[in-house]
Coordinates of N, CA and C in Angstrom, one line a residue:
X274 N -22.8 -6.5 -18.3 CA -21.9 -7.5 -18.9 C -22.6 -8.1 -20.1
X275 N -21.8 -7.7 -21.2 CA -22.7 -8.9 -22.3 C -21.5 -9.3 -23.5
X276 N -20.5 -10.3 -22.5 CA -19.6 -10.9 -22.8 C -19.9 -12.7 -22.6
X277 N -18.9 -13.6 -22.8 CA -19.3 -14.7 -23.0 C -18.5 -15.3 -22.1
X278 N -18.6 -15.8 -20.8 CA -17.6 -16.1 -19.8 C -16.7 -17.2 -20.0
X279 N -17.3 -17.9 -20.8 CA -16.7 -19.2 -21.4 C -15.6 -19.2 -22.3
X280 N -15.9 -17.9 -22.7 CA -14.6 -17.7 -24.1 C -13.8 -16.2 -23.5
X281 N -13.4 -16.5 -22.1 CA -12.4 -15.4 -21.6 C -10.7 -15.4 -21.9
X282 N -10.3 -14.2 -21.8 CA -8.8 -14.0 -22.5 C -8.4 -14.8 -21.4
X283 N -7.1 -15.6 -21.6 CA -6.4 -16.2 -20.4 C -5.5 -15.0 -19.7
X284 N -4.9 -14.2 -20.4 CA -3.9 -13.3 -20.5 C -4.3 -12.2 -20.9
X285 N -4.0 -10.8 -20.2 CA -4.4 -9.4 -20.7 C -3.4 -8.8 -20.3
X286 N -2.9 -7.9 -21.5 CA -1.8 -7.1 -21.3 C -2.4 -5.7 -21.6
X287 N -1.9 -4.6 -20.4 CA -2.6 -3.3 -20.7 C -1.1 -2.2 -21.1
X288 N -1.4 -1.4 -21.9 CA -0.1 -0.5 -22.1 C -1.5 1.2 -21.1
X289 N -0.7 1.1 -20.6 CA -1.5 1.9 -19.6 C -0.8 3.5 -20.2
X290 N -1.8 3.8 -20.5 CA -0.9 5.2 -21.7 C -2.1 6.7 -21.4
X291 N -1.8 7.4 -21.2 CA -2.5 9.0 -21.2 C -2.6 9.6 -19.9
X292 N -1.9 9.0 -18.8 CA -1.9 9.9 -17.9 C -1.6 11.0 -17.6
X293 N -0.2 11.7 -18.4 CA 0.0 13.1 -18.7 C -1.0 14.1 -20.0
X294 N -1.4 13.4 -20.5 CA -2.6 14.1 -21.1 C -3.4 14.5 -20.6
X295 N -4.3 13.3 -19.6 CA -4.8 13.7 -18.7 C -5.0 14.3 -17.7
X296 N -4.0 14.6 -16.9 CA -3.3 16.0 -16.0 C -3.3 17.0 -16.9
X297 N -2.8 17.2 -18.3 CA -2.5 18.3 -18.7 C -4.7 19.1 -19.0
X298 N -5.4 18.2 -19.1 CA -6.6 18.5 -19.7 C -6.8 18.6 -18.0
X299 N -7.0 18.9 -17.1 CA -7.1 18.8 -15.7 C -6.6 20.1 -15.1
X300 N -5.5 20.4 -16.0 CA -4.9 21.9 -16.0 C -3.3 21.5 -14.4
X301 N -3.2 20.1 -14.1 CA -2.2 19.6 -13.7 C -0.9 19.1 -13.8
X302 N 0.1 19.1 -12.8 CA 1.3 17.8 -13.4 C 1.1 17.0 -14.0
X303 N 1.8 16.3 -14.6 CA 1.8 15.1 -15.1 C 1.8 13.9 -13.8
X304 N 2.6 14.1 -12.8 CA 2.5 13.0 -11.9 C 1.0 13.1 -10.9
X305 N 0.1 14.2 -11.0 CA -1.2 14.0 -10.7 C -2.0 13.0 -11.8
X306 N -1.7 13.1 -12.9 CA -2.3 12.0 -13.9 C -1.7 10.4 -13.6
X307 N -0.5 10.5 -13.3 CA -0.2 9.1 -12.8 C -0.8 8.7 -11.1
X308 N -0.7 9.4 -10.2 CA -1.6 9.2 -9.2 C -2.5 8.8 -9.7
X309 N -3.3 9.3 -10.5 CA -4.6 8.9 -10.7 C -5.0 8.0 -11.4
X310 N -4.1 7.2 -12.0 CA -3.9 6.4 -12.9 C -4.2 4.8 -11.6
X311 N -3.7 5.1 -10.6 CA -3.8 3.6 -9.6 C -5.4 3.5 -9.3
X312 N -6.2 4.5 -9.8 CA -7.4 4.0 -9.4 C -7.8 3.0 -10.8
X313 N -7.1 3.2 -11.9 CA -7.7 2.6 -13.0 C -7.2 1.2 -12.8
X314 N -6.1 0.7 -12.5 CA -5.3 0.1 -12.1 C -6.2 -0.9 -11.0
X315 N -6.5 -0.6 -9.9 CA -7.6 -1.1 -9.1 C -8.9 -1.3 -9.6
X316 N -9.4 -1.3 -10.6 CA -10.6 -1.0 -11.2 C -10.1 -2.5 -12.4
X317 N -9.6 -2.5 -13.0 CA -8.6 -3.2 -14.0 C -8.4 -4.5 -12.9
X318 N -8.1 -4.8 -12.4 CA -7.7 -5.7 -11.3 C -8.7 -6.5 -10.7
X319 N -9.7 -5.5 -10.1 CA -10.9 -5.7 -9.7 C -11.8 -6.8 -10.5
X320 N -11.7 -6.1 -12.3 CA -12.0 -6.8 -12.9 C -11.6 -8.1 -13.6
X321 N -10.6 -8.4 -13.7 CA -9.7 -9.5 -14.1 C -10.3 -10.4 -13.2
X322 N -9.7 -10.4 -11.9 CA -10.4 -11.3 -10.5 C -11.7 -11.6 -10.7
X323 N -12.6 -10.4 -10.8 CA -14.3 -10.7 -11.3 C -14.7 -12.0 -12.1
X324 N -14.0 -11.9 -13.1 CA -14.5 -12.7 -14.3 C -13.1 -13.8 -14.6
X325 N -12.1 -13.9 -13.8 CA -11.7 -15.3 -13.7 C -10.6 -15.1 -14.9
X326 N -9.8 -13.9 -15.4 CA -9.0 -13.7 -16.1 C -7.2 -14.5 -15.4
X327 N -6.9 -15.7 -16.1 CA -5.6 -15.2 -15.0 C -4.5 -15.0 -14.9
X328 N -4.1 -14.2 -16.2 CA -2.9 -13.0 -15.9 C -3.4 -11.7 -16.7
X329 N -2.6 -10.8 -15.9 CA -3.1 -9.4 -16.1 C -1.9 -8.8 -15.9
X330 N -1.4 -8.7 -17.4 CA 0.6 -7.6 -17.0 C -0.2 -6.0 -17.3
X331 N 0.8 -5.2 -16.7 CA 0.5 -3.8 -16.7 C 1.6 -3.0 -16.9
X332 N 1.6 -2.4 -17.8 CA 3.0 -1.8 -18.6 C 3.3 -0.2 -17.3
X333 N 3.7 -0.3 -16.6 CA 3.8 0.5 -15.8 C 5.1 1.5 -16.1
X334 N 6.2 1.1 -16.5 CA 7.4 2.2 -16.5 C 8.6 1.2 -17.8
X335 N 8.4 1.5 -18.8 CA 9.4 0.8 -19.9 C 10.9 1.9 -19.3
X336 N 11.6 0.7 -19.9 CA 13.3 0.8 -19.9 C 13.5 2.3 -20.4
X337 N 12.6 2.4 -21.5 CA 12.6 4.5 -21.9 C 12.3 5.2 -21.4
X338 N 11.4 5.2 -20.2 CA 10.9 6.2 -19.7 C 11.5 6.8 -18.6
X339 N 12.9 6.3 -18.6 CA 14.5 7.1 -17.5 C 14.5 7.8 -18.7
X340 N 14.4 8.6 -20.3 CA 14.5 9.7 -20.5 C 13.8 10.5 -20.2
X341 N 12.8 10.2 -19.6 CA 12.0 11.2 -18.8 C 12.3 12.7 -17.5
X342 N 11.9 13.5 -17.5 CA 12.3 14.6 -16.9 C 12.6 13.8 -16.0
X343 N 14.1 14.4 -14.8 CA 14.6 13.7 -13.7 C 13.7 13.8 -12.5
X344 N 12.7 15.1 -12.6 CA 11.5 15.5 -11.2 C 10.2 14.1 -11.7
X345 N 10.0 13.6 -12.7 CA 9.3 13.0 -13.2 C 9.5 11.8 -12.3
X346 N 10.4 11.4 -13.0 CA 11.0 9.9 -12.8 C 11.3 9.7 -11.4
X347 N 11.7 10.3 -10.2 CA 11.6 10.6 -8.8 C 10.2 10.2 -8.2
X348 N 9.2 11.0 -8.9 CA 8.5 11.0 -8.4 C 7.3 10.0 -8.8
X349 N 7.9 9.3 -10.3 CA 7.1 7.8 -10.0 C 7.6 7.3 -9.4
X350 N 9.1 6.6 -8.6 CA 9.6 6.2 -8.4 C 9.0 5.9 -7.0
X351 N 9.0 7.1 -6.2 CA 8.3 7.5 -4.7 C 6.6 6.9 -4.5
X352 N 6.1 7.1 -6.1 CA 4.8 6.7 -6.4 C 4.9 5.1 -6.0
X353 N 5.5 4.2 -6.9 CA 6.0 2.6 -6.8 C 5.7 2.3 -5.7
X354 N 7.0 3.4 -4.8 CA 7.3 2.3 -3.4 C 6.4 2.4 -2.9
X355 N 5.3 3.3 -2.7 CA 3.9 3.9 -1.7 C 2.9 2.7 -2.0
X356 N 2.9 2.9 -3.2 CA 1.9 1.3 -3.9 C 2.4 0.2 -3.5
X357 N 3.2 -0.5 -3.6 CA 4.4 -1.7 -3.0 C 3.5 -1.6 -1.5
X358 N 4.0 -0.5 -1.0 CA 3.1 -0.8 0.4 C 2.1 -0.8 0.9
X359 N 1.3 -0.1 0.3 CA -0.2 0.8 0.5 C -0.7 -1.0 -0.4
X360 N -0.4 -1.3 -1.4 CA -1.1 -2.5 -1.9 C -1.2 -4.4 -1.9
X361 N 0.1 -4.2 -1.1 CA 0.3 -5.8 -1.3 C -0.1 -6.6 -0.2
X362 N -0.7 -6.0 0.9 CA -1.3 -6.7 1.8 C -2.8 -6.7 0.9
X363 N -3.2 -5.7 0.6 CA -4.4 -6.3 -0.1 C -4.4 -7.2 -1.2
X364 N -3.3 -7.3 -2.2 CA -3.2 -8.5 -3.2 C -3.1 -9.7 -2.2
X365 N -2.5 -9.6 -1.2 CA -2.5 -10.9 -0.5 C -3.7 -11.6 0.2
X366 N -4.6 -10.6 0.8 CA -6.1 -10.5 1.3 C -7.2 -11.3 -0.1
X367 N -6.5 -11.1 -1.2 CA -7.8 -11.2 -2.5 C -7.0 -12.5 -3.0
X368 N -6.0 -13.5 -2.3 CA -5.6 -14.1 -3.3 C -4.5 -14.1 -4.6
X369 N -3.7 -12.7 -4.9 CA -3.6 -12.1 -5.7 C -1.8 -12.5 -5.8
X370 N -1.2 -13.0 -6.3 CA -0.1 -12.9 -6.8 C 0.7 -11.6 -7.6
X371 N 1.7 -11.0 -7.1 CA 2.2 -10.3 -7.8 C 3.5 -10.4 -8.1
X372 N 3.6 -10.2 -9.4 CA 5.4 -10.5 -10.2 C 5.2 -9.1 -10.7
X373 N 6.8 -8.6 -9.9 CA 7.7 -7.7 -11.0 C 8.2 -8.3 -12.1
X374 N 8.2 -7.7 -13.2 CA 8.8 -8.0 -14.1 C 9.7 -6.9 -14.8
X375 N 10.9 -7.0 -15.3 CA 11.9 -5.9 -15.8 C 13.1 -6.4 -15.3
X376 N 13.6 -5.2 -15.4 CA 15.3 -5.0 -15.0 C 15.7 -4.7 -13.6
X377 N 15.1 -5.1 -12.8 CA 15.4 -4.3 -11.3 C 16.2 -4.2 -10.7
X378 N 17.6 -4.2 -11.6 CA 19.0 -4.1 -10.9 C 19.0 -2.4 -11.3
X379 N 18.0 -1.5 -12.0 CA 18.3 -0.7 -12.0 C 17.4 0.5 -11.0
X380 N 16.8 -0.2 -10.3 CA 16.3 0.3 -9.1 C 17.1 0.7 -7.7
X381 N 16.9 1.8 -7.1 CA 17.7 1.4 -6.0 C 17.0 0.2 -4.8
X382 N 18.1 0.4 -3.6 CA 18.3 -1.2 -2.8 C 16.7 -1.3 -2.2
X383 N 16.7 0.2 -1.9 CA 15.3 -0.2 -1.1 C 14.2 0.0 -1.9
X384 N 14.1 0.1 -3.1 CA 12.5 -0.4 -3.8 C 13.1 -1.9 -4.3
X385 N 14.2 -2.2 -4.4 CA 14.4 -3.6 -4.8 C 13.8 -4.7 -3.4
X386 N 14.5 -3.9 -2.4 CA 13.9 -4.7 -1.2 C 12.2 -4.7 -1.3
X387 N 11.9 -3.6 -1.6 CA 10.5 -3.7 -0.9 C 9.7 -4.8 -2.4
X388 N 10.1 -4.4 -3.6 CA 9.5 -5.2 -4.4 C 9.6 -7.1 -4.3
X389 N 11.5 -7.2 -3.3 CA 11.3 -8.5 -2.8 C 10.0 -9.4 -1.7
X390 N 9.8 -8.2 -1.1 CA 9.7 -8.4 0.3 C 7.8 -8.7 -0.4
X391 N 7.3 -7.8 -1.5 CA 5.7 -7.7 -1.9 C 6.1 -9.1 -2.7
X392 N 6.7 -9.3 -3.5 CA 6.5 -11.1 -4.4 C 6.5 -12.2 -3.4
X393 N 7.2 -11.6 -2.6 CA 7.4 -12.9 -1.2 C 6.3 -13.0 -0.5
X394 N 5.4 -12.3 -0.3 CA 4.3 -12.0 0.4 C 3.4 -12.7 -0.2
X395 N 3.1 -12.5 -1.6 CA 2.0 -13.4 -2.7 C 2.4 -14.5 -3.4
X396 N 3.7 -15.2 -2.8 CA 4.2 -16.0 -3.9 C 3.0 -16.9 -3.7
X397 N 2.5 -17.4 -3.0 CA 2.5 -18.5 -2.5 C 0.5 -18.9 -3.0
X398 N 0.3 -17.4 -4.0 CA -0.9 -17.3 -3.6 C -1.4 -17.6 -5.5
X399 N -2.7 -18.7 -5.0 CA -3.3 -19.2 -6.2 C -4.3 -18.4 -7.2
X400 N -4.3 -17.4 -7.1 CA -5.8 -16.7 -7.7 C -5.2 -15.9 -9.3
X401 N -5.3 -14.6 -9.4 CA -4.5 -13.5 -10.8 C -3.4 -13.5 -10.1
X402 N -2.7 -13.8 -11.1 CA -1.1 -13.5 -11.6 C -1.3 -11.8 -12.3
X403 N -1.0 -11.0 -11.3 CA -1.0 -9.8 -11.5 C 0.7 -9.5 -11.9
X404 N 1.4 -9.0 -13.1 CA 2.6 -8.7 -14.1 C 2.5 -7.2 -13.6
X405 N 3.6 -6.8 -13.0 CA 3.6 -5.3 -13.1 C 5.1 -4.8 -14.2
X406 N 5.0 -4.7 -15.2 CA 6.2 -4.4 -15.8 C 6.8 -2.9 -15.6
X407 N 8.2 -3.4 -14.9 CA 8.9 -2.0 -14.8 C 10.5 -1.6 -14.8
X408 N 10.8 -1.0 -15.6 CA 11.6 -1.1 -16.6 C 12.1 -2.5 -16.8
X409 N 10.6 -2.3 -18.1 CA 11.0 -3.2 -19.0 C 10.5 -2.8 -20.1
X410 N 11.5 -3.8 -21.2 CA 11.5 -3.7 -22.5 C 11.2 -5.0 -23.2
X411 N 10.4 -5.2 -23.9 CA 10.9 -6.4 -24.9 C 11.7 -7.3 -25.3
X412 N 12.7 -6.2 -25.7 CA 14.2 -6.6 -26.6 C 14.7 -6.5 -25.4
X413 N 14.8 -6.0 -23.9 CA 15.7 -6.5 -23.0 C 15.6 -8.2 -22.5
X414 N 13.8 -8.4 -22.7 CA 13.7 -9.6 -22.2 C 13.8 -10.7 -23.0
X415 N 14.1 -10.6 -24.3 CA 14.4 -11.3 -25.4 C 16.2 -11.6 -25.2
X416 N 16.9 -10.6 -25.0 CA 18.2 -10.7 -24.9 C 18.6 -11.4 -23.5
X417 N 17.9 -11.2 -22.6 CA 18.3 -11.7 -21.1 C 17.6 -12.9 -21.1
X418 N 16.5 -14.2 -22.0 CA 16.4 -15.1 -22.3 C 17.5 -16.1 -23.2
X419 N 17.7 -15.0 -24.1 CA 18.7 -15.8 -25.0 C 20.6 -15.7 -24.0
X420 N 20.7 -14.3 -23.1 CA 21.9 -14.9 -22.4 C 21.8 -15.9 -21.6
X421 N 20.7 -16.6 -21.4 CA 20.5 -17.4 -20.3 C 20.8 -19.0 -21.1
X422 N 20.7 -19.0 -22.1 CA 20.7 -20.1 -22.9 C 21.9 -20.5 -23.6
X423 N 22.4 -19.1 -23.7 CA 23.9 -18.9 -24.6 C 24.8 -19.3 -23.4
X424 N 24.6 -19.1 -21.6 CA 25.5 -19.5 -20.6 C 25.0 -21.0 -20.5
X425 N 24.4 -21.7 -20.8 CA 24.2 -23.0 -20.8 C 24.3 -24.1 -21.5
X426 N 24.5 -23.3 -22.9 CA 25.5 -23.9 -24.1 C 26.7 -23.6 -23.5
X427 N 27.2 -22.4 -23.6 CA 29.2 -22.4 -23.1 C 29.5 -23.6 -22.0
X428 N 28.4 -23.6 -20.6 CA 28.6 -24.5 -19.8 C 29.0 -26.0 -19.9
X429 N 28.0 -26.1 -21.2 CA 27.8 -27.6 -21.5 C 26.5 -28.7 -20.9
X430 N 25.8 -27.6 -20.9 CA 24.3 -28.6 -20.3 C 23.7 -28.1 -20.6
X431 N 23.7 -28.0 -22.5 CA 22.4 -27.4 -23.2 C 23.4 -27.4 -24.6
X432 N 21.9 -28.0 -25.3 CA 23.0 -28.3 -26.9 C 22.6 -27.1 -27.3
X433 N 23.2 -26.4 -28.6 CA 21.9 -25.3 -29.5 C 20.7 -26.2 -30.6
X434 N 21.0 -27.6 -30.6 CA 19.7 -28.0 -30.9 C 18.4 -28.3 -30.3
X435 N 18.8 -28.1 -28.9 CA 17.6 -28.2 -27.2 C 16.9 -27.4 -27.8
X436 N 17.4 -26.0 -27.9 CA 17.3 -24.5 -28.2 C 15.5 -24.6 -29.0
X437 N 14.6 -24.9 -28.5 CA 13.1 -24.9 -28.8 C 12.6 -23.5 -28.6
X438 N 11.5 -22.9 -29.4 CA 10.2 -21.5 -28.8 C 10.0 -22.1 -27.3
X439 N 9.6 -23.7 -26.9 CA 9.3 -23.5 -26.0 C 10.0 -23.4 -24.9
X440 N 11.5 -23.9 -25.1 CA 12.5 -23.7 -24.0 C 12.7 -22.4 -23.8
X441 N 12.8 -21.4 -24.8 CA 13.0 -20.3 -24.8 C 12.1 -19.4 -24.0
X442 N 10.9 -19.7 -24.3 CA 9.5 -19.0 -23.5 C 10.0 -19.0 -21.9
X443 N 10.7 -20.5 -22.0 CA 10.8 -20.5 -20.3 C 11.5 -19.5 -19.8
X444 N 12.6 -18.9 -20.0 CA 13.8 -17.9 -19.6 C 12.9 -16.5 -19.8
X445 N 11.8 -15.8 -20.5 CA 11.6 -14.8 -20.4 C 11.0 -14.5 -18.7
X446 N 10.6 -13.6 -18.9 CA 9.7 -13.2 -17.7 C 8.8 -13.5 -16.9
X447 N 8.0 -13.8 -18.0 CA 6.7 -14.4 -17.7 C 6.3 -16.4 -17.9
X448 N 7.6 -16.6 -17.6 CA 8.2 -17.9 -18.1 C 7.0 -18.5 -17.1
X449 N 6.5 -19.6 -17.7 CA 5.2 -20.8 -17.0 C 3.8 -20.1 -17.5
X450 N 3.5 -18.7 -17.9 CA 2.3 -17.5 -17.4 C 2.1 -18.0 -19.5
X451 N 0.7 -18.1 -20.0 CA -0.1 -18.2 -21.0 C 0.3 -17.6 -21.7
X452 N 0.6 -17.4 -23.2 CA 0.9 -16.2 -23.6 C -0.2 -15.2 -23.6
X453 N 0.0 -14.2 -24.4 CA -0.9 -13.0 -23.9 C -2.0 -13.1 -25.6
X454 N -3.0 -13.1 -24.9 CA -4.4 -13.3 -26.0 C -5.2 -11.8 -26.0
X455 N -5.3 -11.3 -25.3 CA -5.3 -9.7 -25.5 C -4.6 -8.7 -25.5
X456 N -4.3 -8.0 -26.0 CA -3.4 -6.7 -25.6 C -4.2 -5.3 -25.9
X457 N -4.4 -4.5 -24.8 CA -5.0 -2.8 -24.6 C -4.3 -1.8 -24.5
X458 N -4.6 -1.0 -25.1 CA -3.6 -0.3 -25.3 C -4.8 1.4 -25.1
X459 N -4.2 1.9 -23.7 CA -5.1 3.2 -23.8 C -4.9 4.4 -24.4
X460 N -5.3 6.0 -24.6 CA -4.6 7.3 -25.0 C -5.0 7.6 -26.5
X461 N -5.6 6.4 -27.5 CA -5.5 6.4 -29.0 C -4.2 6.0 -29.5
X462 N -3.2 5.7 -28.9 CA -1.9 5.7 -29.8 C -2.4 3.8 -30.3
X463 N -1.3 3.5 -31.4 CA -1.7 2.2 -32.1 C 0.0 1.9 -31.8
X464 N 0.9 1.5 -31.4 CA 2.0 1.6 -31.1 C 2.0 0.3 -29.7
X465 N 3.3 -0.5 -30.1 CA 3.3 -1.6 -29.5 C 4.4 -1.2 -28.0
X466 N 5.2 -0.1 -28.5 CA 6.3 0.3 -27.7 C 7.2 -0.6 -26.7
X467 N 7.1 -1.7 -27.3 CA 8.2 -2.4 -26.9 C 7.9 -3.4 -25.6
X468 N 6.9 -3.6 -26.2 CA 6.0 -4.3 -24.8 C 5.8 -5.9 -25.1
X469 N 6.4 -6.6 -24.5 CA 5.9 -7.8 -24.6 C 6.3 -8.7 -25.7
X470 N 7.3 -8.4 -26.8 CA 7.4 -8.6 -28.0 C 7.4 -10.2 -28.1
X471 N 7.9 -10.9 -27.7 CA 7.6 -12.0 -27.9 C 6.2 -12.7 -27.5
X472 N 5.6 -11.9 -26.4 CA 4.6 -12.9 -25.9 C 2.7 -12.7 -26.6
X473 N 3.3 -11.3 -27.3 CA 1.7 -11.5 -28.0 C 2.2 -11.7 -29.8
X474 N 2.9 -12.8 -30.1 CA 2.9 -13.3 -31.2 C 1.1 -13.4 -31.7
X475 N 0.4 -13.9 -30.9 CA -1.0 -14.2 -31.2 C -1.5 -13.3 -30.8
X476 N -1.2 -12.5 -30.1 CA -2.6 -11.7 -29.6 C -3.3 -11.0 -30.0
X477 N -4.4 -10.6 -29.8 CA -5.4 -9.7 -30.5 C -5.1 -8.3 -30.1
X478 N -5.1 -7.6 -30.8 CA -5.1 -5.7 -30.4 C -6.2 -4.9 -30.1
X479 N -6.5 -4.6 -29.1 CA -7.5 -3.4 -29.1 C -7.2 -1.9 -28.4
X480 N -7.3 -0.8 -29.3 CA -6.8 0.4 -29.0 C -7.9 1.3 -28.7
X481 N -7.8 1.7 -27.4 CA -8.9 2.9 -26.9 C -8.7 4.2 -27.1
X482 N -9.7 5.3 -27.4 CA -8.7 6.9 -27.5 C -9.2 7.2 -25.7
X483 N -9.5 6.4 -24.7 CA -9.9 6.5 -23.3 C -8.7 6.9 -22.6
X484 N -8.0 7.8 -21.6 CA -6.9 8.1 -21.3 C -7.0 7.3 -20.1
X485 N -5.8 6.7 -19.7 CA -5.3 5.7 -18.5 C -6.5 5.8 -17.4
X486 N -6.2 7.0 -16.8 CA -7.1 7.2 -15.5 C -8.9 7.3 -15.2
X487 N -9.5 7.1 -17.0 CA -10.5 7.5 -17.1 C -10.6 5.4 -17.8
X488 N -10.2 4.9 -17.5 CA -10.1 3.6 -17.8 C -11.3 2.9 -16.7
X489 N -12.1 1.9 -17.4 CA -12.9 1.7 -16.0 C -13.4 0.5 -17.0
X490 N -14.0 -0.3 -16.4 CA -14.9 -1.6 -16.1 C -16.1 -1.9 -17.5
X491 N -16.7 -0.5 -17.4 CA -16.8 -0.6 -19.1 C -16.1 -0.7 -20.0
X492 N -15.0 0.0 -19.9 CA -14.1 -0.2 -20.8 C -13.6 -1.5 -21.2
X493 N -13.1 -1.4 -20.1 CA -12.5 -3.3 -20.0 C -13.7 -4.2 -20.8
X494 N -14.8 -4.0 -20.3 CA -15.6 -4.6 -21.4 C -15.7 -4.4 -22.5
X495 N -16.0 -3.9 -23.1 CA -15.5 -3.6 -24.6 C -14.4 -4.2 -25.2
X496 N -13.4 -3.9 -24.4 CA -12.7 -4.8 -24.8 C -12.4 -6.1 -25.0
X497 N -13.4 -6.6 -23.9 CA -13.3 -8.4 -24.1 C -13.9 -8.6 -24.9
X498 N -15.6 -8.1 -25.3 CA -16.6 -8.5 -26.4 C -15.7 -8.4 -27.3
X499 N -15.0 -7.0 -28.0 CA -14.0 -7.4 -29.4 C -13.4 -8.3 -29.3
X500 N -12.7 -8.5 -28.1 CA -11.7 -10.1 -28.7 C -12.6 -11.3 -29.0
X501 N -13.7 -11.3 -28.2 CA -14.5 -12.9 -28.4 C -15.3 -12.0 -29.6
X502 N -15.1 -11.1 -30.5 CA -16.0 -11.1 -31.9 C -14.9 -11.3 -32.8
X503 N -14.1 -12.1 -32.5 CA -12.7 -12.4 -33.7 C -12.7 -13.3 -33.5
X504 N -11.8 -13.9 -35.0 CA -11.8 -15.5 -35.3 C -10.2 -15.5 -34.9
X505 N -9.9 -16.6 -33.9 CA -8.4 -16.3 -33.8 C -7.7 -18.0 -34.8
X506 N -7.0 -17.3 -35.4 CA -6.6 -18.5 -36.3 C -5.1 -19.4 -36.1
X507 N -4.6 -17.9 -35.2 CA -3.0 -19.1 -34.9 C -2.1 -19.2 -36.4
X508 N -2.2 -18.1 -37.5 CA -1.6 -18.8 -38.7 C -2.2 -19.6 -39.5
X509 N -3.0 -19.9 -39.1 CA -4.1 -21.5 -39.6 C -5.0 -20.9 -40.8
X510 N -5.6 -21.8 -41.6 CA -6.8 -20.8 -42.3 C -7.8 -20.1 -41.8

């Protein structure tokens, strides 16, 4: 460790990216690279909790990735629910809060159930605010903040002059949660893909060519030392 614990990201957003690369260099499926992807995931986690980070979103399945082959998309799907169970007694054991974040009306009843049944389990719990984003989009969560505001005006218990960045922050997703001061992005791609669009107005970028599953603890460091080797200015001079 030769970071500065005093000047930690509040917020770390990971676009968790190369797992089919990495199967394919493996000489594997692609959904063996996503298996293997939950260890990085655990490892990532591990570390956030270590060093007192406290939120950690993880870009797990964007609103685009239903164009994905239909054997694919099944079989993250089967992946989710197995994690949902296989993991949330242990987020609960560490402390560990977990929020879905997305669209989850487009899930079916019983990963909706079980994703109810794992937030309800950790609500209650003070430590990382662990974000698992899944299908989600940006521009969905930009639009489903602003309908929320647009039915409050029609109502009449909300002027459009109320209408503040900060009232607005509140209706997103991660509404109460820091904005996001880091963002990692694994695989080499430099591509924001639709992640988070409002909430790393400020954040710092760091891009690994490290593929998802080969993600680890060093890694993650490196990444924190670059963000605390920047001047963050906010717009400012």
């Amino acid at each position: 460790m030769n970071f500065d614990l005093q000047n930690m990201p509040q917020h770390v957003a990971i676009i968790m990216d190369g797992n089919g690369r990495w199967a394919k260099q493996q000489g594997k499926l692609r959904i063996w690279g996503h298996q293997n992807g939950v260890r990085a995931v655990h490892s990532a986690v591990n570390f956030a909790t270590k060093y007192g980070i406290k939120v950690l979103t993880l870009y797990a399945f964007s609103s685009e990735n239903w164009r994905r082959p239909k054997e694919e998309v099944s079989a993250l799907m089967t992946l989710f629910m197995r994690a949902l169970d296989s993991e949330s007694k242990k987020l609960h054991k560490n402390n560990i809060r977990l929020n879905i974040i997305g669209d989850k009306s487009a899930f079916s009843t019983d990963l909706q159930s079980r994703i109810e049944k794992s937030e309800s389990l950790t609500a209650s719990n003070s430590g990382l605010i662990l974000n698992i984003a899944a299908n989600y989009g940006g521009d969905w969560d930009i639009v489903n903040a602003a309908r929320q505001l647009a039915s409050q005006v029609e109502q009449g218990s909300l002027s459009v002059a109320d209408i503040t960045p900060e009232r607005f922050a509140q209706h997103l997703s991660t509404a109460s949660q820091p904005q996001v001061d880091l963002l990692i992005r694994t695989s080499g791609e430099q591509r924001i893909s639709n992640f988070l669009l409002w909430q790393i107005a400020y954040a710092e970028l760091f891009f690994t060519p490290v593929l998802w599953p080969d993600f680890n603890q060093a890694n993650f460091s490196e990444a924190i030392v670059a963000y605390q080797q920047r001047e963050r200015r906010f717009g400012g001079c």
